[in-house]
Amino acid sequence: MKLNRMHVVAVILGLVGVGAFAPMAFGSPPSGFTPTPLVVADLDHAVDLNSDGVTFKTNRPTDVSVQKVVIDARGYSGWHHHPGIVIVAVKSGRVTVRDENCDKTRYGIGLRNGDVFVESGDEPGKVTSWKGATIYATFVAPSADPPAFRIEDDPPSCA
């Protein structure tokens, strides 16, 4: 079979087009964002605790993980969300959290919003750091085998 020049050009343009849109179709991977799991454990029963104004309640068994995350200068998490909840403490540096509307909130030691934030829900979010940061994240997620603490998302339309 002989291919003429127009067929070859059409095939090449088609492949380039697929490559250009592949990141959008397959989520947005992190860059300069290195999580190190410190512990993963099973909380094998429901809990309902209320002490000193703090409530912690699960309706079923959960998986718990604590991770240290080092974010390089100009590093980012990629768009994602977490099953359950995650509580994040900023140990050093500053981070910017973008929500599904691309609204930004900055966290770090000495900043107005403080150095702890909580993520929950099914909407995508993205964490970035301009100069680098170290954060510690505690995840409480529905029990799964294997445990799942992060779900990749496509960038929202505002990104």
PDB file of C-alpha atoms in Angstrom:
ATOM      1  CA  MET A   1       0.000   0.000   0.000  1.00  0.00           C
ATOM      2  CA  LYS A   2       1.383   3.350  -1.007  1.00  0.00           C
ATOM      3  CA  LEU A   3       0.791   6.341   1.277  1.00  0.00           C
ATOM      4  CA  ASN A   4       0.753   9.734  -0.289  1.00  0.00           C
ATOM      5  CA  ARG A   5       2.199  12.775   1.393  1.00  0.00           C
ATOM      6  CA  MET A   6      -1.198  14.072   2.633  1.00  0.00           C
ATOM      7  CA  HIS A   7      -1.922  10.776   4.431  1.00  0.00           C
ATOM      8  CA  VAL A   8       1.440  10.888   6.198  1.00  0.00           C
ATOM      9  CA  VAL A   9       0.882  14.514   7.270  1.00  0.00           C
ATOM     10  CA  ALA A  10      -2.629  13.674   8.530  1.00  0.00           C
ATOM     11  CA  VAL A  11      -1.321  10.750  10.608  1.00  0.00           C
ATOM     12  CA  ILE A  12       1.475  12.862  12.108  1.00  0.00           C
ATOM     13  CA  LEU A  13      -0.897  15.721  12.975  1.00  0.00           C
ATOM     14  CA  GLY A  14      -3.307  13.232  14.536  1.00  0.00           C
ATOM     15  CA  LEU A  15      -0.578  11.754  16.738  1.00  0.00           C
ATOM     16  CA  VAL A  16       0.640  15.206  17.772  1.00  0.00           C
ATOM     17  CA  GLY A  17      -2.937  16.189  18.648  1.00  0.00           C
ATOM     18  CA  VAL A  18      -3.437  13.090  20.800  1.00  0.00           C
ATOM     19  CA  GLY A  19      -0.127  13.764  22.569  1.00  0.00           C
ATOM     20  CA  ALA A  20      -1.072  17.364  23.267  1.00  0.00           C
ATOM     21  CA  PHE A  21      -4.336  16.398  24.945  1.00  0.00           C
ATOM     22  CA  ALA A  22      -3.153  13.244  26.721  1.00  0.00           C
ATOM     23  CA  PRO A  23      -2.259  15.041  29.993  1.00  0.00           C
ATOM     24  CA  MET A  24      -5.779  16.442  30.164  1.00  0.00           C
ATOM     25  CA  ALA A  25      -7.317  13.030  29.562  1.00  0.00           C
ATOM     26  CA  PHE A  26      -5.189  11.254  32.154  1.00  0.00           C
ATOM     27  CA  GLY A  27      -5.160  13.755  35.014  1.00  0.00           C
ATOM     28  CA  SER A  28      -2.331  16.061  35.985  1.00  0.00           C
ATOM     29  CA  PRO A  29       0.681  14.356  37.547  1.00  0.00           C
ATOM     30  CA  PRO A  30       2.764  15.981  40.281  1.00  0.00           C
ATOM     31  CA  SER A  31       6.195  17.513  39.745  1.00  0.00           C
ATOM     32  CA  GLY A  32       8.790  18.194  42.439  1.00  0.00           C
ATOM     33  CA  PHE A  33       6.380  16.690  44.968  1.00  0.00           C
ATOM     34  CA  THR A  34       7.861  13.760  46.911  1.00  0.00           C
ATOM     35  CA  PRO A  35       5.690  11.961  49.482  1.00  0.00           C
ATOM     36  CA  THR A  36       7.335   9.569  51.947  1.00  0.00           C
ATOM     37  CA  PRO A  37       4.896   7.298  53.800  1.00  0.00           C
ATOM     38  CA  LEU A  38       5.829   7.175  57.486  1.00  0.00           C
ATOM     39  CA  VAL A  39       3.083   4.771  58.556  1.00  0.00           C
ATOM     40  CA  VAL A  40      -0.041   3.125  57.147  1.00  0.00           C
ATOM     41  CA  ALA A  41      -2.419   1.440  59.584  1.00  0.00           C
ATOM     42  CA  ASP A  42      -5.953   0.076  59.866  1.00  0.00           C
ATOM     43  CA  LEU A  43      -8.471   1.558  62.260  1.00  0.00           C
ATOM     44  CA  ASP A  44     -10.605  -1.584  62.193  1.00  0.00           C
ATOM     45  CA  HIS A  45     -13.709  -0.265  63.948  1.00  0.00           C
ATOM     46  CA  ALA A  46     -15.954   2.779  63.933  1.00  0.00           C
ATOM     47  CA  VAL A  47     -15.215   5.498  66.492  1.00  0.00           C
ATOM     48  CA  ASP A  48     -17.280   8.344  67.921  1.00  0.00           C
ATOM     49  CA  LEU A  49     -15.146  10.565  70.143  1.00  0.00           C
ATOM     50  CA  ASN A  50     -15.789  14.033  71.514  1.00  0.00           C
ATOM     51  CA  SER A  51     -13.274  15.576  73.875  1.00  0.00           C
ATOM     52  CA  ASP A  52     -12.488  19.188  74.721  1.00  0.00           C
ATOM     53  CA  GLY A  53     -14.440  20.512  71.743  1.00  0.00           C
ATOM     54  CA  VAL A  54     -12.850  18.148  69.224  1.00  0.00           C
ATOM     55  CA  THR A  55     -15.042  15.533  67.523  1.00  0.00           C
ATOM     56  CA  PHE A  56     -13.733  12.538  65.593  1.00  0.00           C
ATOM     57  CA  LYS A  57     -16.251  10.135  64.125  1.00  0.00           C
ATOM     58  CA  THR A  58     -16.074   7.301  61.610  1.00  0.00           C
ATOM     59  CA  ASN A  59     -19.014   5.142  60.569  1.00  0.00           C
ATOM     60  CA  ARG A  60     -16.935   2.148  59.540  1.00  0.00           C
ATOM     61  CA  PRO A  61     -13.328   0.890  59.508  1.00  0.00           C
ATOM     62  CA  THR A  62     -10.791   3.274  57.988  1.00  0.00           C
ATOM     63  CA  ASP A  63      -7.228   3.362  56.728  1.00  0.00           C
ATOM     64  CA  VAL A  64      -4.864   5.885  58.309  1.00  0.00           C
ATOM     65  CA  SER A  65      -1.591   7.149  56.871  1.00  0.00           C
ATOM     66  CA  VAL A  66       0.950   9.766  57.859  1.00  0.00           C
ATOM     67  CA  GLN A  67       3.241  11.095  55.132  1.00  0.00           C
ATOM     68  CA  LYS A  68       6.095  13.533  54.967  1.00  0.00           C
ATOM     69  CA  VAL A  69       5.948  15.473  51.694  1.00  0.00           C
ATOM     70  CA  VAL A  70       8.876  17.494  50.383  1.00  0.00           C
ATOM     71  CA  ILE A  71       7.879  20.028  47.749  1.00  0.00           C
ATOM     72  CA  ASP A  72      10.692  21.416  45.611  1.00  0.00           C
ATOM     73  CA  ALA A  73      10.820  25.083  44.591  1.00  0.00           C
ATOM     74  CA  ARG A  74       8.070  25.519  41.986  1.00  0.00           C
ATOM     75  CA  GLY A  75       6.824  22.003  42.788  1.00  0.00           C
ATOM     76  CA  TYR A  76       3.179  21.020  42.666  1.00  0.00           C
ATOM     77  CA  SER A  77       0.895  18.130  43.565  1.00  0.00           C
ATOM     78  CA  GLY A  78      -1.123  17.949  40.370  1.00  0.00           C
ATOM     79  CA  TRP A  79      -4.914  18.121  40.526  1.00  0.00           C
ATOM     80  CA  HIS A  80      -6.326  15.487  42.866  1.00  0.00           C
ATOM     81  CA  HIS A  81      -8.621  14.836  45.806  1.00  0.00           C
ATOM     82  CA  HIS A  82      -8.601  12.514  48.788  1.00  0.00           C
ATOM     83  CA  PRO A  83     -11.150   9.978  49.945  1.00  0.00           C
ATOM     84  CA  GLY A  84     -12.061  10.814  53.533  1.00  0.00           C
ATOM     85  CA  ILE A  85     -10.109  13.688  55.072  1.00  0.00           C
ATOM     86  CA  VAL A  86      -6.511  14.843  55.265  1.00  0.00           C
ATOM     87  CA  ILE A  87      -5.044  17.217  57.858  1.00  0.00           C
ATOM     88  CA  VAL A  88      -1.882  18.940  56.629  1.00  0.00           C
ATOM     89  CA  ALA A  89       0.690  20.732  58.810  1.00  0.00           C
ATOM     90  CA  VAL A  90       3.318  22.938  57.164  1.00  0.00           C
ATOM     91  CA  LYS A  91       6.682  22.330  58.844  1.00  0.00           C
ATOM     92  CA  SER A  92       8.721  24.722  56.700  1.00  0.00           C
ATOM     93  CA  GLY A  93       8.194  27.000  53.739  1.00  0.00           C
ATOM     94  CA  ARG A  94       4.876  28.123  52.329  1.00  0.00           C
ATOM     95  CA  VAL A  95       2.278  26.378  50.211  1.00  0.00           C
ATOM     96  CA  THR A  96      -0.584  27.602  48.071  1.00  0.00           C
ATOM     97  CA  VAL A  97      -3.742  25.505  47.935  1.00  0.00           C
ATOM     98  CA  ARG A  98      -5.975  25.954  44.886  1.00  0.00           C
ATOM     99  CA  ASP A  99      -9.547  24.698  44.991  1.00  0.00           C
ATOM    100  CA  GLU A 100     -11.814  23.542  42.154  1.00  0.00           C
ATOM    101  CA  ASN A 101     -12.541  27.210  41.302  1.00  0.00           C
ATOM    102  CA  CYS A 102      -8.795  28.005  41.217  1.00  0.00           C
ATOM    103  CA  ASP A 103      -9.201  30.205  44.304  1.00  0.00           C
ATOM    104  CA  LYS A 104      -5.895  30.350  46.206  1.00  0.00           C
ATOM    105  CA  THR A 105      -5.183  30.178  49.934  1.00  0.00           C
ATOM    106  CA  ARG A 106      -1.617  30.365  51.269  1.00  0.00           C
ATOM    107  CA  TYR A 107      -0.413  28.516  54.360  1.00  0.00           C
ATOM    108  CA  GLY A 108       2.845  28.584  56.292  1.00  0.00           C
ATOM    109  CA  ILE A 109       4.360  29.583  59.592  1.00  0.00           C
ATOM    110  CA  GLY A 110       3.434  33.174  60.399  1.00  0.00           C
ATOM    111  CA  LEU A 111       0.872  33.540  57.603  1.00  0.00           C
ATOM    112  CA  ARG A 112      -2.626  34.897  58.261  1.00  0.00           C
ATOM    113  CA  ASN A 113      -4.293  31.567  57.364  1.00  0.00           C
ATOM    114  CA  GLY A 114      -1.961  29.641  59.665  1.00  0.00           C
ATOM    115  CA  ASP A 115       0.159  26.599  59.004  1.00  0.00           C
ATOM    116  CA  VAL A 116      -2.497  23.849  59.016  1.00  0.00           C
ATOM    117  CA  PHE A 117      -5.207  23.095  56.471  1.00  0.00           C
ATOM    118  CA  VAL A 118      -7.777  20.351  55.990  1.00  0.00           C
ATOM    119  CA  GLU A 119      -8.874  18.806  52.704  1.00  0.00           C
ATOM    120  CA  SER A 120     -12.038  16.776  52.103  1.00  0.00           C
ATOM    121  CA  GLY A 121     -14.638  16.214  49.413  1.00  0.00           C
ATOM    122  CA  ASP A 122     -14.591  15.027  45.826  1.00  0.00           C
ATOM    123  CA  GLU A 123     -13.619  18.301  44.129  1.00  0.00           C
ATOM    124  CA  PRO A 124     -10.089  18.640  42.728  1.00  0.00           C
ATOM    125  CA  GLY A 125      -7.406  20.657  44.461  1.00  0.00           C
ATOM    126  CA  LYS A 126      -3.743  21.428  43.844  1.00  0.00           C
ATOM    127  CA  VAL A 127      -0.907  22.297  46.246  1.00  0.00           C
ATOM    128  CA  THR A 128       2.090  24.319  45.040  1.00  0.00           C
ATOM    129  CA  SER A 129       5.155  25.921  46.582  1.00  0.00           C
ATOM    130  CA  TRP A 130       7.103  28.733  44.979  1.00  0.00           C
ATOM    131  CA  LYS A 131      10.256  28.393  47.119  1.00  0.00           C
ATOM    132  CA  GLY A 132       9.824  24.845  48.456  1.00  0.00           C
ATOM    133  CA  ALA A 133       8.210  23.428  51.575  1.00  0.00           C
ATOM    134  CA  THR A 134       7.978  20.410  53.841  1.00  0.00           C
ATOM    135  CA  ILE A 135       4.548  19.295  54.990  1.00  0.00           C
ATOM    136  CA  TYR A 136       3.180  16.421  57.058  1.00  0.00           C
ATOM    137  CA  ALA A 137      -0.185  14.957  56.076  1.00  0.00           C
ATOM    138  CA  THR A 138      -2.440  12.689  58.136  1.00  0.00           C
ATOM    139  CA  PHE A 139      -5.013  10.832  56.034  1.00  0.00           C
ATOM    140  CA  VAL A 140      -8.153   9.102  57.297  1.00  0.00           C
ATOM    141  CA  ALA A 141      -9.814   7.268  54.399  1.00  0.00           C
ATOM    142  CA  PRO A 142     -12.458   4.583  53.941  1.00  0.00           C
ATOM    143  CA  SER A 143     -10.960   1.124  54.325  1.00  0.00           C
ATOM    144  CA  ALA A 144      -9.796  -0.296  50.971  1.00  0.00           C
ATOM    145  CA  ASP A 145      -7.525  -3.074  49.756  1.00  0.00           C
ATOM    146  CA  PRO A 146      -5.032  -1.744  48.912  1.00  0.00           C
ATOM    147  CA  PRO A 147      -5.467   1.494  50.886  1.00  0.00           C
ATOM    148  CA  ALA A 148      -6.231   4.537  48.705  1.00  0.00           C
ATOM    149  CA  PHE A 149      -5.276   8.000  49.914  1.00  0.00           C
ATOM    150  CA  ARG A 150      -5.203   9.994  46.654  1.00  0.00           C
ATOM    151  CA  ILE A 151      -7.385  10.121  43.539  1.00  0.00           C
ATOM    152  CA  GLU A 152      -6.044  11.811  40.405  1.00  0.00           C
ATOM    153  CA  ASP A 153      -8.258  14.442  38.750  1.00  0.00           C
ATOM    154  CA  ASP A 154      -8.236  16.291  35.469  1.00  0.00           C
ATOM    155  CA  PRO A 155      -7.562  20.022  35.826  1.00  0.00           C
ATOM    156  CA  PRO A 156     -10.748  22.055  36.292  1.00  0.00           C
ATOM    157  CA  SER A 157     -11.830  24.408  33.510  1.00  0.00           C
ATOM    158  CA  CYS A 158     -10.343  27.412  35.350  1.00  0.00           C
ATOM    159  CA  ALA A 159      -6.812  25.932  35.375  1.00  0.00           C
TER     160      ALA A 159
END
